[in-house]
Coordinates of C-alpha atoms in Angstrom, one line a residue:
M1 CA 175.7 1.1 139.6
N2 CA 174.7 -1.2 136.8
L3 CA 173.1 0.1 133.6
S4 CA 169.8 -1.6 134.3
K5 CA 169.5 0.1 137.6
F6 CA 170.6 3.5 136.2
S7 CA 168.0 3.2 133.4
K8 CA 165.2 2.6 136.0
I9 CA 166.3 5.7 137.9
V10 CA 166.3 7.8 134.8
F11 CA 163.0 6.5 133.7
T12 CA 161.5 7.2 137.2
I13 CA 162.9 10.8 137.1
L14 CA 161.4 11.4 133.6
C15 CA 158.0 10.0 134.6
F16 CA 158.0 12.1 137.8
S17 CA 159.0 15.2 135.7
A18 CA 156.3 14.5 133.2
F19 CA 153.7 14.0 135.9
N20 CA 154.7 17.3 137.6
S21 CA 154.5 19.0 134.2
V22 CA 151.0 17.7 133.6
Q23 CA 150.0 18.8 137.1
S24 CA 151.5 22.3 136.6
Q25 CA 149.7 22.7 133.4
A26 CA 146.4 21.6 134.9
Q27 CA 146.9 24.1 137.8
K28 CA 147.3 26.9 135.2
E29 CA 144.3 25.8 133.2
F30 CA 141.6 25.0 135.7
H31 CA 140.2 28.5 135.6
N32 CA 139.4 27.8 131.9
W33 CA 136.9 25.2 133.0
A34 CA 134.6 28.1 134.2
S35 CA 135.3 30.8 131.6
T36 CA 131.8 32.2 132.5
P37 CA 129.9 32.0 135.8
P38 CA 128.6 28.4 136.2
M39 CA 124.8 28.2 135.7
G40 CA 122.7 25.2 136.8
W41 CA 120.3 23.6 139.2
N42 CA 121.0 22.4 142.7
S43 CA 118.7 20.1 144.7
W44 CA 119.2 21.8 148.1
D45 CA 116.5 24.5 148.2
C46 CA 113.7 22.1 147.3
F47 CA 114.8 18.6 148.5
G48 CA 117.4 19.2 151.2
P49 CA 119.2 16.0 152.0
T50 CA 116.5 13.7 150.5
V51 CA 116.5 14.2 146.7
T52 CA 116.0 11.1 144.6
E53 CA 117.2 10.0 141.2
A54 CA 113.8 10.4 139.7
E55 CA 113.6 14.0 140.9
V56 CA 117.1 14.8 139.6
K57 CA 116.1 13.4 136.2
A58 CA 112.9 15.4 136.1
N59 CA 114.9 18.6 136.7
A60 CA 117.4 17.6 134.1
N61 CA 114.8 16.9 131.5
Y62 CA 113.3 20.3 132.1
M63 CA 116.7 22.0 131.9
A64 CA 117.6 20.2 128.7
K65 CA 114.2 21.2 127.1
Y66 CA 113.8 24.8 128.3
L67 CA 117.1 26.2 129.7
K68 CA 120.1 24.6 128.0
P69 CA 119.8 26.9 125.0
Y70 CA 120.4 29.8 127.4
G71 CA 123.5 28.4 129.0
W72 CA 122.1 26.5 132.0
D73 CA 123.8 23.1 132.1
Y74 CA 124.9 22.0 135.6
I75 CA 122.7 19.5 137.6
V76 CA 124.0 19.2 141.1
V77 CA 123.0 16.6 143.7
D78 CA 123.4 18.3 147.1
I79 CA 124.1 17.0 150.6
R80 CA 124.0 13.4 151.9
W81 CA 123.2 11.4 148.8
Y82 CA 125.0 8.6 150.6
V83 CA 122.4 8.3 153.4
G84 CA 119.4 6.0 152.7
N85 CA 117.2 7.3 155.5
D86 CA 117.7 11.0 155.8
K87 CA 114.8 13.4 156.5
A88 CA 113.5 16.8 155.8
H89 CA 113.7 19.6 158.3
G90 CA 117.2 18.7 159.5
Y91 CA 119.4 15.7 159.2
N92 CA 119.1 12.1 160.5
E93 CA 122.1 11.9 162.8
K94 CA 120.4 9.4 165.2
D95 CA 120.7 6.3 163.0
P96 CA 121.9 7.3 159.5
D97 CA 122.1 4.5 157.0
Y98 CA 125.5 5.3 155.4
V99 CA 126.6 3.7 152.2
L100 CA 130.3 3.4 151.6
D101 CA 132.9 1.3 149.8
Q102 CA 135.8 -0.8 151.1
Y103 CA 138.1 2.2 150.9
G104 CA 135.9 4.5 153.1
R105 CA 134.4 6.5 150.3
F106 CA 130.7 7.3 150.4
M107 CA 128.6 5.8 147.6
P108 CA 125.0 6.8 146.5
A109 CA 122.2 5.2 148.5
I110 CA 120.6 2.7 146.2
N111 CA 117.1 3.1 147.5
R112 CA 117.3 6.8 146.4
F113 CA 119.5 6.3 143.3
P114 CA 118.6 2.8 141.9
S115 CA 121.0 3.1 138.9
A116 CA 123.9 3.1 141.4
A117 CA 123.3 -0.6 142.2
G118 CA 126.1 -3.0 141.6
G119 CA 128.9 -0.6 142.6
K120 CA 128.2 1.7 139.6
G121 CA 128.0 4.8 141.7
F122 CA 126.8 7.9 140.0
K123 CA 128.2 6.9 136.6
P124 CA 124.8 5.9 135.1
L125 CA 123.2 9.1 136.3
A126 CA 126.1 11.2 134.9
D127 CA 125.8 9.3 131.6
Y128 CA 122.1 10.2 131.5
L129 CA 122.9 13.9 132.0
H130 CA 125.8 13.9 129.5
K131 CA 123.6 12.4 126.8
K132 CA 121.4 15.5 127.2
G133 CA 124.3 17.8 126.9
L134 CA 124.3 18.6 130.6
K135 CA 127.0 18.5 133.3
F136 CA 126.9 16.5 136.5
G137 CA 127.8 17.8 140.0
I138 CA 127.7 16.6 143.6
H139 CA 128.0 18.0 147.1
I140 CA 130.5 16.5 149.6
M141 CA 131.6 17.3 153.1
R142 CA 135.2 18.1 153.8
G143 CA 137.2 15.3 155.5
I144 CA 137.0 11.5 155.9
P145 CA 133.9 9.7 157.1
V146 CA 133.7 9.1 160.9
I147 CA 132.4 5.6 160.1
A148 CA 135.5 4.9 158.0
V149 CA 137.7 5.8 160.9
K150 CA 135.7 3.7 163.3
Q151 CA 136.0 0.7 161.0
N152 CA 139.7 1.6 160.2
L153 CA 139.2 1.2 156.5
P154 CA 142.2 1.2 154.2
I155 CA 143.1 4.1 151.9
K156 CA 143.2 2.9 148.4
G157 CA 146.6 2.2 146.9
T158 CA 148.5 2.6 150.2
N159 CA 149.4 0.8 153.4
F160 CA 147.6 3.5 155.4
T161 CA 144.2 3.5 157.0
A162 CA 141.6 6.1 157.9
K163 CA 143.0 6.2 161.5
D164 CA 146.4 7.3 160.2
I165 CA 145.2 10.6 158.7
Y166 CA 142.3 11.9 160.7
S167 CA 141.7 14.3 163.6
D168 CA 138.5 14.9 165.6
K169 CA 139.6 18.5 166.0
D170 CA 137.6 21.2 164.2
Q171 CA 134.8 18.7 163.3
C172 CA 131.8 20.3 161.5
K173 CA 129.5 21.6 164.2
W174 CA 126.2 21.2 162.3
L175 CA 126.7 17.8 160.7
H176 CA 128.9 15.1 162.2
D177 CA 129.5 12.7 159.3
M178 CA 133.2 13.6 158.8
Y179 CA 136.5 14.0 160.6
T180 CA 139.2 16.4 159.6
V181 CA 142.0 15.1 157.3
L182 CA 145.5 16.3 158.4
P183 CA 147.5 17.4 155.4
E184 CA 150.8 16.6 157.0
K185 CA 150.0 12.9 157.6
P186 CA 151.2 10.3 155.1
G187 CA 148.2 8.9 153.2
A188 CA 146.2 12.2 153.5
Q189 CA 146.8 13.3 149.9
E190 CA 146.3 9.7 148.7
Y191 CA 142.9 9.7 150.4
Y192 CA 141.8 12.7 148.5
N193 CA 143.3 11.3 145.3
S194 CA 141.3 8.2 145.7
L195 CA 138.1 10.3 146.1
F196 CA 138.6 12.2 143.0
E197 CA 139.7 9.2 141.0
L198 CA 136.3 7.7 141.9
Y199 CA 134.4 10.9 141.0
A200 CA 136.3 11.2 137.7
S201 CA 135.4 7.6 136.8
W202 CA 131.7 8.6 137.4
G203 CA 132.1 11.5 135.0
L204 CA 131.9 14.3 137.5
D205 CA 132.0 17.9 136.2
F206 CA 131.3 19.9 139.4
V207 CA 131.9 19.5 143.1
K208 CA 130.6 21.6 145.9
I209 CA 132.6 21.0 149.1
D210 CA 131.0 22.0 152.4
D211 CA 132.5 22.9 155.8
L212 CA 135.6 24.0 153.9
S213 CA 135.8 27.8 154.1
S214 CA 133.8 29.1 157.1
P215 CA 134.2 29.8 160.0
I216 CA 137.6 28.0 159.6
Y217 CA 139.3 28.3 156.2
F218 CA 141.0 24.8 155.7
E219 CA 143.8 25.9 153.4
G220 CA 145.6 22.6 153.7
E221 CA 142.6 20.5 152.7
I222 CA 141.8 22.9 149.8
D223 CA 145.4 22.4 148.6
M224 CA 145.0 18.6 148.7
I225 CA 141.6 18.8 146.9
R226 CA 143.1 21.1 144.2
K227 CA 145.9 18.6 143.6
A228 CA 143.6 15.7 143.6
I229 CA 141.3 17.3 141.0
D230 CA 144.2 18.3 138.8
R231 CA 145.7 14.8 139.0
T232 CA 142.6 13.3 137.5
G233 CA 143.0 15.2 134.3
R234 CA 139.2 15.8 134.3
K235 CA 137.6 19.2 134.2
I236 CA 135.9 19.3 137.6
V237 CA 134.7 22.8 138.7
L238 CA 135.5 23.4 142.4
S239 CA 133.0 25.3 144.5
T240 CA 133.8 25.9 148.2
S241 CA 131.2 26.4 150.9
P242 CA 129.8 27.8 153.2
G243 CA 130.3 31.5 153.6
E244 CA 131.2 34.1 154.3
T245 CA 134.7 32.9 153.2
P246 CA 137.2 34.8 155.3
I247 CA 138.3 37.7 153.1
A248 CA 141.8 37.3 154.5
H249 CA 142.0 34.1 152.4
A250 CA 140.6 35.7 149.2
D251 CA 143.8 35.4 147.3
H252 CA 144.2 31.8 148.1
V253 CA 140.7 30.8 147.3
Q254 CA 140.7 32.8 144.0
K255 CA 143.9 30.8 143.0
N256 CA 142.5 27.4 143.9
A257 CA 138.7 27.4 143.4
N258 CA 136.3 28.3 140.6
M259 CA 133.7 29.7 143.0
W260 CA 133.5 30.4 146.7
R261 CA 130.6 31.5 149.0
T262 CA 130.3 35.1 150.2
V263 CA 127.4 34.5 152.5
G264 CA 125.8 31.7 154.6
D265 CA 122.7 29.9 153.4
F266 CA 120.6 32.4 151.5
W267 CA 116.8 31.9 151.5
D268 CA 113.8 33.9 150.2
S269 CA 114.2 36.8 152.6
W270 CA 114.3 40.5 151.4
Q271 CA 116.6 41.3 154.4
Q272 CA 119.1 38.7 153.3
L273 CA 118.9 39.8 149.7
K274 CA 119.5 43.5 150.7
E275 CA 122.6 42.4 152.6
H276 CA 124.2 41.2 149.4
F277 CA 124.7 44.8 148.2
E278 CA 127.3 45.3 151.0
V279 CA 128.7 41.8 150.5
F280 CA 129.1 42.1 146.8
D281 CA 130.7 45.5 147.1
R282 CA 133.3 43.9 149.5
W283 CA 134.1 41.0 147.2
N284 CA 133.9 42.7 143.8
K285 CA 137.7 43.2 143.5
W286 CA 138.4 39.5 144.0
R287 CA 136.5 38.3 140.9
A288 CA 138.8 36.9 138.2
Y289 CA 138.6 34.9 135.0
G290 CA 137.3 31.5 136.0
A291 CA 137.1 32.4 139.7
Y292 CA 133.9 33.9 141.1
P293 CA 132.6 35.1 144.5
D294 CA 129.4 33.2 144.9
G295 CA 126.3 34.8 146.3
D296 CA 124.7 31.4 146.9
M297 CA 121.8 29.8 145.2
L298 CA 118.7 31.4 143.7
P299 CA 115.8 30.5 146.1
M300 CA 113.2 31.0 143.4
G301 CA 110.3 29.0 142.0
K302 CA 108.9 26.1 144.0
I303 CA 111.2 25.5 147.1
G304 CA 110.9 23.8 150.5
I305 CA 109.4 20.6 149.2
R306 CA 111.5 18.5 151.5
A307 CA 114.0 21.1 152.5
E308 CA 116.2 21.2 155.6
R309 CA 114.1 24.2 156.6
G310 CA 110.7 25.6 155.5
D311 CA 107.5 24.2 154.0
P312 CA 106.6 23.7 150.3
R313 CA 106.1 27.2 148.7
M314 CA 106.6 29.3 145.7
T315 CA 109.4 31.7 146.7
A316 CA 108.4 34.4 149.2
F317 CA 110.2 37.0 147.0
T318 CA 107.9 39.4 145.2
K319 CA 108.3 39.8 141.5
D320 CA 110.1 43.0 142.0
E321 CA 112.5 41.3 144.5
Q322 CA 113.1 38.5 142.0
Y323 CA 114.1 41.2 139.4
T324 CA 116.5 42.6 142.0
L325 CA 118.0 39.2 142.7
M326 CA 118.5 38.3 139.1
T327 CA 119.8 41.7 138.2
L328 CA 122.3 41.9 141.1
W329 CA 123.6 38.4 140.5
T330 CA 124.0 39.3 136.8
I331 CA 125.8 42.6 137.1
F332 CA 128.1 41.1 139.8
K333 CA 128.7 38.0 137.7
S334 CA 127.9 35.6 140.5
P335 CA 127.4 31.9 139.6
M336 CA 123.7 31.0 139.3
M337 CA 122.4 27.8 140.8
F338 CA 118.7 27.7 140.7
G339 CA 117.1 26.3 143.8
G340 CA 113.5 25.6 142.9
N341 CA 112.0 22.4 141.4
L342 CA 112.2 23.3 137.8
P343 CA 109.1 21.3 136.6
D344 CA 107.0 23.5 138.9
N345 CA 108.2 26.8 137.3
D346 CA 105.5 29.3 136.3
P347 CA 105.9 31.4 133.1
F348 CA 107.2 34.4 135.1
T349 CA 110.0 32.3 136.7
L350 CA 111.0 30.8 133.4
S351 CA 111.1 34.3 131.8
L352 CA 113.7 35.4 134.4
L353 CA 116.0 32.5 133.5
T354 CA 115.7 32.8 129.7
N355 CA 116.3 36.5 128.9
K356 CA 119.2 36.4 126.4
N357 CA 120.0 40.1 126.8
V358 CA 120.3 39.8 130.5
L359 CA 122.4 36.6 130.4
K360 CA 124.7 38.3 127.9
V361 CA 125.6 40.7 130.7
L362 CA 126.3 37.8 133.0
N363 CA 128.5 36.0 130.6
E364 CA 130.3 38.8 128.6
S365 CA 130.4 42.0 130.6
T366 CA 133.7 43.3 132.0
N367 CA 134.8 46.0 134.6
N368 CA 131.7 45.3 136.7
K369 CA 131.6 47.6 139.8
P370 CA 129.3 49.5 142.0
L371 CA 128.5 53.1 141.0
F372 CA 127.1 53.9 144.4
T373 CA 125.5 52.0 147.3
E374 CA 123.3 54.1 149.5
K375 CA 120.7 53.4 152.2
D376 CA 117.7 53.4 149.8
K377 CA 119.3 52.9 146.3
A378 CA 122.2 51.4 144.5
A379 CA 123.6 51.2 141.0
W380 CA 126.2 49.1 139.3
I381 CA 127.9 49.5 135.9
A382 CA 129.9 47.3 133.5
D383 CA 131.2 47.4 130.0
E384 CA 130.3 45.5 126.9
P385 CA 133.9 44.8 125.6
K386 CA 133.1 44.2 122.0
T387 CA 131.2 47.4 121.2
G388 CA 132.1 49.9 123.9
A389 CA 128.5 50.0 125.2
K390 CA 127.8 50.3 128.9
Y391 CA 125.6 48.4 131.1
L392 CA 123.7 50.0 134.1
A393 CA 121.8 48.2 136.9
V394 CA 119.7 50.4 139.1
F395 CA 118.1 49.3 142.4
N396 CA 115.4 50.8 144.7
T397 CA 116.2 49.3 148.1
S398 CA 114.1 51.7 150.1
D399 CA 112.4 50.1 153.1
Q400 CA 109.9 51.0 155.7
K401 CA 111.6 51.6 159.0
L402 CA 110.2 48.6 160.8
V403 CA 111.3 49.3 164.3
T404 CA 112.1 52.5 166.4
E405 CA 113.9 50.9 169.3
E406 CA 113.6 53.9 171.5
K407 CA 109.8 53.4 171.6
A408 CA 110.1 49.9 173.1
A409 CA 108.6 49.1 176.4
W410 CA 111.3 46.5 176.9
N411 CA 114.6 45.6 175.1
S412 CA 116.5 42.4 175.7
G413 CA 119.8 43.7 174.3
V414 CA 121.8 41.3 172.1
I415 CA 121.3 37.6 172.7
S416 CA 123.8 35.3 171.2
R417 CA 125.3 31.8 171.6
T418 CA 127.5 33.3 174.4
T419 CA 124.5 34.6 176.4
P420 CA 124.0 32.3 179.5
N421 CA 121.3 29.8 178.5
Q422 CA 121.0 31.6 175.2
S423 CA 117.9 33.2 176.7
I424 CA 116.5 35.6 179.3
K425 CA 113.2 36.2 181.1
L426 CA 111.0 39.2 180.9
D427 CA 108.3 40.5 183.2
I428 CA 106.9 43.9 182.4
P429 CA 103.8 46.0 183.2
V430 CA 101.5 46.7 180.2
S431 CA 98.6 48.4 182.1
N432 CA 96.0 50.1 179.9
A433 CA 97.7 48.9 176.7
K434 CA 95.4 48.0 173.8
K435 CA 98.2 46.5 171.7
L436 CA 101.2 44.2 172.1
Y437 CA 103.9 44.0 169.5
L438 CA 106.5 41.2 169.8
V439 CA 109.6 42.2 167.8
V440 CA 112.8 40.4 166.9
N441 CA 115.6 42.4 165.3
D442 CA 119.0 41.2 164.1
G443 CA 121.8 41.8 166.6
G444 CA 123.9 43.9 164.2
D445 CA 125.6 41.2 162.1
N446 CA 122.8 40.7 159.6
T447 CA 120.0 38.1 159.8
D448 CA 121.9 34.9 159.3
W449 CA 120.4 32.0 161.3
D450 CA 118.5 34.4 163.6
H451 CA 115.9 31.7 164.7
A452 CA 114.2 33.2 167.7
N453 CA 111.6 31.8 170.2
W454 CA 109.0 33.5 172.4
I455 CA 108.6 30.8 175.1
E456 CA 105.4 30.6 177.2
P457 CA 104.3 34.2 176.5
T458 CA 101.6 35.1 179.1
I459 CA 99.4 38.1 179.8
Y460 CA 97.8 38.7 183.2
I461 CA 94.3 40.1 183.7
G462 CA 94.0 40.6 187.4
N463 CA 95.2 37.4 188.9
E464 CA 94.3 35.3 185.8
A465 CA 97.2 34.1 183.6
V466 CA 96.3 33.8 179.9
K467 CA 98.5 32.2 177.3
L468 CA 99.1 34.7 174.6
T469 CA 99.1 31.9 172.1
T470 CA 95.4 31.3 172.8
L471 CA 94.8 34.7 171.2
K472 CA 94.9 35.1 167.4
W473 CA 97.5 37.5 166.3
K474 CA 96.4 40.4 164.0
K475 CA 99.5 40.4 161.8
A476 CA 102.8 38.6 161.8
T477 CA 106.0 38.9 159.8
S478 CA 109.3 37.1 159.8
G479 CA 112.6 37.7 158.0
W480 CA 112.5 34.1 156.9
Q481 CA 109.5 31.9 156.6
K482 CA 106.5 32.7 158.7
P483 CA 106.0 32.8 162.5
R484 CA 104.7 29.5 163.9
L485 CA 102.5 28.8 166.8
N486 CA 104.0 26.2 169.3
L487 CA 106.7 25.3 166.8
S488 CA 110.1 26.8 165.7
V489 CA 110.1 28.9 162.6
S490 CA 111.6 25.9 160.7
G491 CA 108.7 23.7 161.8
N492 CA 110.4 21.7 164.5
S493 CA 109.8 21.6 168.2
L494 CA 110.4 24.8 170.2
I495 CA 113.8 24.1 171.9
T496 CA 115.8 26.8 173.7
N497 CA 118.7 26.0 176.0
K498 CA 118.1 22.3 175.2
I499 CA 114.6 22.4 176.8
K500 CA 111.6 21.5 174.7
Y501 CA 108.5 23.7 175.1
E502 CA 105.0 23.1 174.0
N503 CA 103.8 26.7 174.2
G504 CA 105.3 29.6 172.3
I505 CA 106.0 31.3 169.0
G506 CA 108.9 30.6 166.7
T507 CA 110.1 33.3 164.3
H508 CA 113.2 34.8 162.6
S509 CA 114.6 38.3 162.6
N510 CA 113.4 40.8 161.5
S511 CA 109.9 40.0 162.8
I512 CA 106.9 41.8 164.1
I513 CA 103.9 40.0 165.7
E514 CA 100.9 42.2 166.5
F515 CA 98.2 41.3 169.0
D516 CA 95.0 43.2 170.1
L517 CA 94.9 42.9 173.9
P518 CA 91.7 42.3 175.9
E519 CA 90.6 44.8 178.6
G520 CA 92.3 44.8 181.9
V521 CA 95.7 43.4 181.0
S522 CA 98.3 44.4 183.5
R523 CA 101.5 42.3 182.9
F524 CA 103.3 40.4 180.2
T525 CA 105.9 37.7 180.9
A526 CA 107.9 35.3 178.7
T527 CA 111.2 33.7 178.2
V528 CA 113.0 34.8 175.0
G529 CA 115.9 33.1 173.4
L530 CA 117.6 31.5 170.4
D531 CA 116.2 28.3 168.9
E532 CA 118.3 25.2 168.9
A533 CA 118.5 25.2 165.1
C534 CA 120.9 28.1 165.1
I535 CA 123.1 27.3 168.0
S536 CA 125.5 25.0 166.1
Q537 CA 125.7 27.2 162.9
N538 CA 128.8 28.9 161.7
V539 CA 127.5 32.4 161.5
G540 CA 124.7 34.7 162.8
A541 CA 122.4 33.7 165.6
T542 CA 122.5 37.2 167.3
V543 CA 119.1 38.9 168.0
K544 CA 117.4 41.5 170.0
F545 CA 113.9 40.9 171.5
L546 CA 111.7 44.0 172.0
V547 CA 108.2 44.5 173.3
F548 CA 106.1 47.5 172.2
T549 CA 102.6 48.7 173.2
E550 CA 102.4 51.0 170.2
N551 CA 103.2 50.5 166.5
P552 CA 107.0 50.4 166.2
S553 CA 107.0 51.0 162.5
G554 CA 107.4 54.1 160.4
P555 CA 105.4 55.0 157.3
P556 CA 106.0 52.7 154.2
P557 CA 108.0 54.1 151.3
P558 CA 106.4 55.3 148.1
P559 CA 105.7 52.4 145.7
T560 CA 108.2 53.8 143.1
A561 CA 111.1 56.2 143.1
K562 CA 113.0 58.0 140.4
I563 CA 116.7 57.2 140.8
A564 CA 118.9 59.8 139.0
I565 CA 122.0 58.6 137.3
N566 CA 124.6 61.2 136.3
L567 CA 125.9 59.8 133.0
K568 CA 129.0 61.9 133.4
D569 CA 129.9 59.9 136.5
M570 CA 130.0 56.9 134.1
G571 CA 132.3 58.8 131.8
L572 CA 129.5 59.3 129.2
L573 CA 129.7 62.8 127.8
D574 CA 127.5 62.5 124.6
T575 CA 123.9 61.5 123.8
Y576 CA 123.0 57.8 124.3
T577 CA 120.2 55.4 123.4
I578 CA 119.2 53.5 126.5
T579 CA 117.4 50.1 126.2
D580 CA 115.7 48.2 129.0
L581 CA 117.2 44.7 128.8
W582 CA 114.4 43.0 130.8
S583 CA 111.7 44.2 128.5
G584 CA 113.8 44.7 125.4
K585 CA 112.2 48.1 124.8
V586 CA 114.1 51.3 124.0
V587 CA 113.6 53.8 126.8
G588 CA 114.8 56.8 124.8
Q589 CA 117.8 59.0 124.2
F590 CA 119.6 60.7 127.1
S591 CA 122.5 63.0 127.8
S592 CA 123.9 64.1 131.1
E593 CA 121.2 62.4 133.3
F594 CA 119.0 59.2 133.2
A595 CA 116.4 58.9 136.0
P596 CA 114.4 55.6 135.6
E597 CA 111.4 55.1 137.9
I598 CA 112.0 51.9 139.9
N599 CA 109.5 50.0 142.0
T600 CA 110.3 49.6 145.7
H601 CA 112.5 46.5 146.1
G602 CA 112.8 46.4 142.3
A603 CA 115.5 46.8 139.7
G604 CA 116.2 47.9 136.2
L605 CA 119.0 46.7 133.9
Y606 CA 119.9 48.8 130.9
K607 CA 122.2 49.0 127.9
I608 CA 123.7 52.4 127.0
V609 CA 124.8 52.9 123.4
K610 CA 126.3 56.2 122.0
V611 CA 124.1 57.8 119.3
K612 CA 126.0 58.0 116.0
K613 CA 126.2 61.5 114.6

């Protein structure tokens, strides 16, 4: 072997070793990029797949002015920024106007993001945010674009093409933009490398990757993404979605991501919020420095403006429920991504986001864990490491018992995706009944995607058939959004078993719709089933339909309750000054027991400091 050739080999080995060393160091350091739970704004809850550059900048301007001093700094453009003609209330999969480059990488739609013109991508927008001291994030879907495969576009820097690395197996069920990338295929890692080279050149600081962790956990693609991010040398926080991430993969996701979803899409529903107590209890042990179980976004403020689901509204959460949401996310140390349109915030919403004492708990507390989780109450505790003080979060989760199933005149049993036609028919006698209550309950796996339809509900007076939808209901509740007449709960057509209906009621568990019946009603008939919107989802979509002729609900709980906390259970054996962190007021001095009075669905957050003798 001549000297020249030997020198080249040595040089190559040294370069390869240096590169591996850099990669290894990056893999050790990426948790430092999120030393505290990431806090920011995401466009999903208010603008769905249709957000524009002007709207992003408006939210960034608000954040820079009002929220940045309190630690809020991420601005995240959510799903389908690469489609020029997407729509609210779903996705345009009929004729999407995709924008992508010659290497099969999606680019921002210029009609929505004008500064991206001329191949600049998101760099001008990222520069705008960085000048304000903010950080820039985007949402992407796992895999390689279907259109890139169909056009057999090349993978940058290789002799491979999109067709060489894809599979149509395990394609996302609810959005069909992408195909799976097979990790074992030559060119697969290079494809992800090319993606993150592009994103790093834009100045990306955060990436949320969807269809990555539930129902299938794509470990191979997560490994490729982790390597691609580390290879760029840029600090890009990795957020995996959706949830619940399979807990069997908790160790892997903790070691490779900065945050991962613990639930499906979370909206402004008390039932969904209450479910988080169980979920957070389950995931608490998997939190680590720079790696956070993610309870999903905060559906607060003005949401639903052009969302995938729901109409424009201020959050349906009551003020007490918003205190519960913020307190629970804080004591659990979940990432906080605000979902509402920030410029529409009212003073109350802003006050929830700018309480320094509360945010100190989020960012600095340690040893966070539940003290107890019971049917009607819960409490969490944590430490303030610098002073030895304790933090205590107390929750009143008491609820009215909405439904006593044993009293039902008819019960469908559980209806799910596997039920033939995802629906069944009912025909029951209701003679002499004065009332009719149409009830939808969750099927035992919480309320995720429980979109339910009462199709062609009809009452019979003698031989006369009367559409129930021609009567005005007296009261109607829904676990998400509001029941709708002749539409699904998300505002789309009533579609069950692929059949579109003009007459019916769309709702979402848990739901009660109450009607006063006219004299002489003898029978009630309907078809009941899952709405099309939930059939293709990853989770949930299991419901029970019930019919009552008497009020199915129990008495409401008291408006407040004293929740006793045994301080000895917290290891506190002396006398302590307790301060309410939300109000900033000293509650008093306590020993042995502290029993704050908490509003129903409300919460308190306290700091406990030993009294000096």
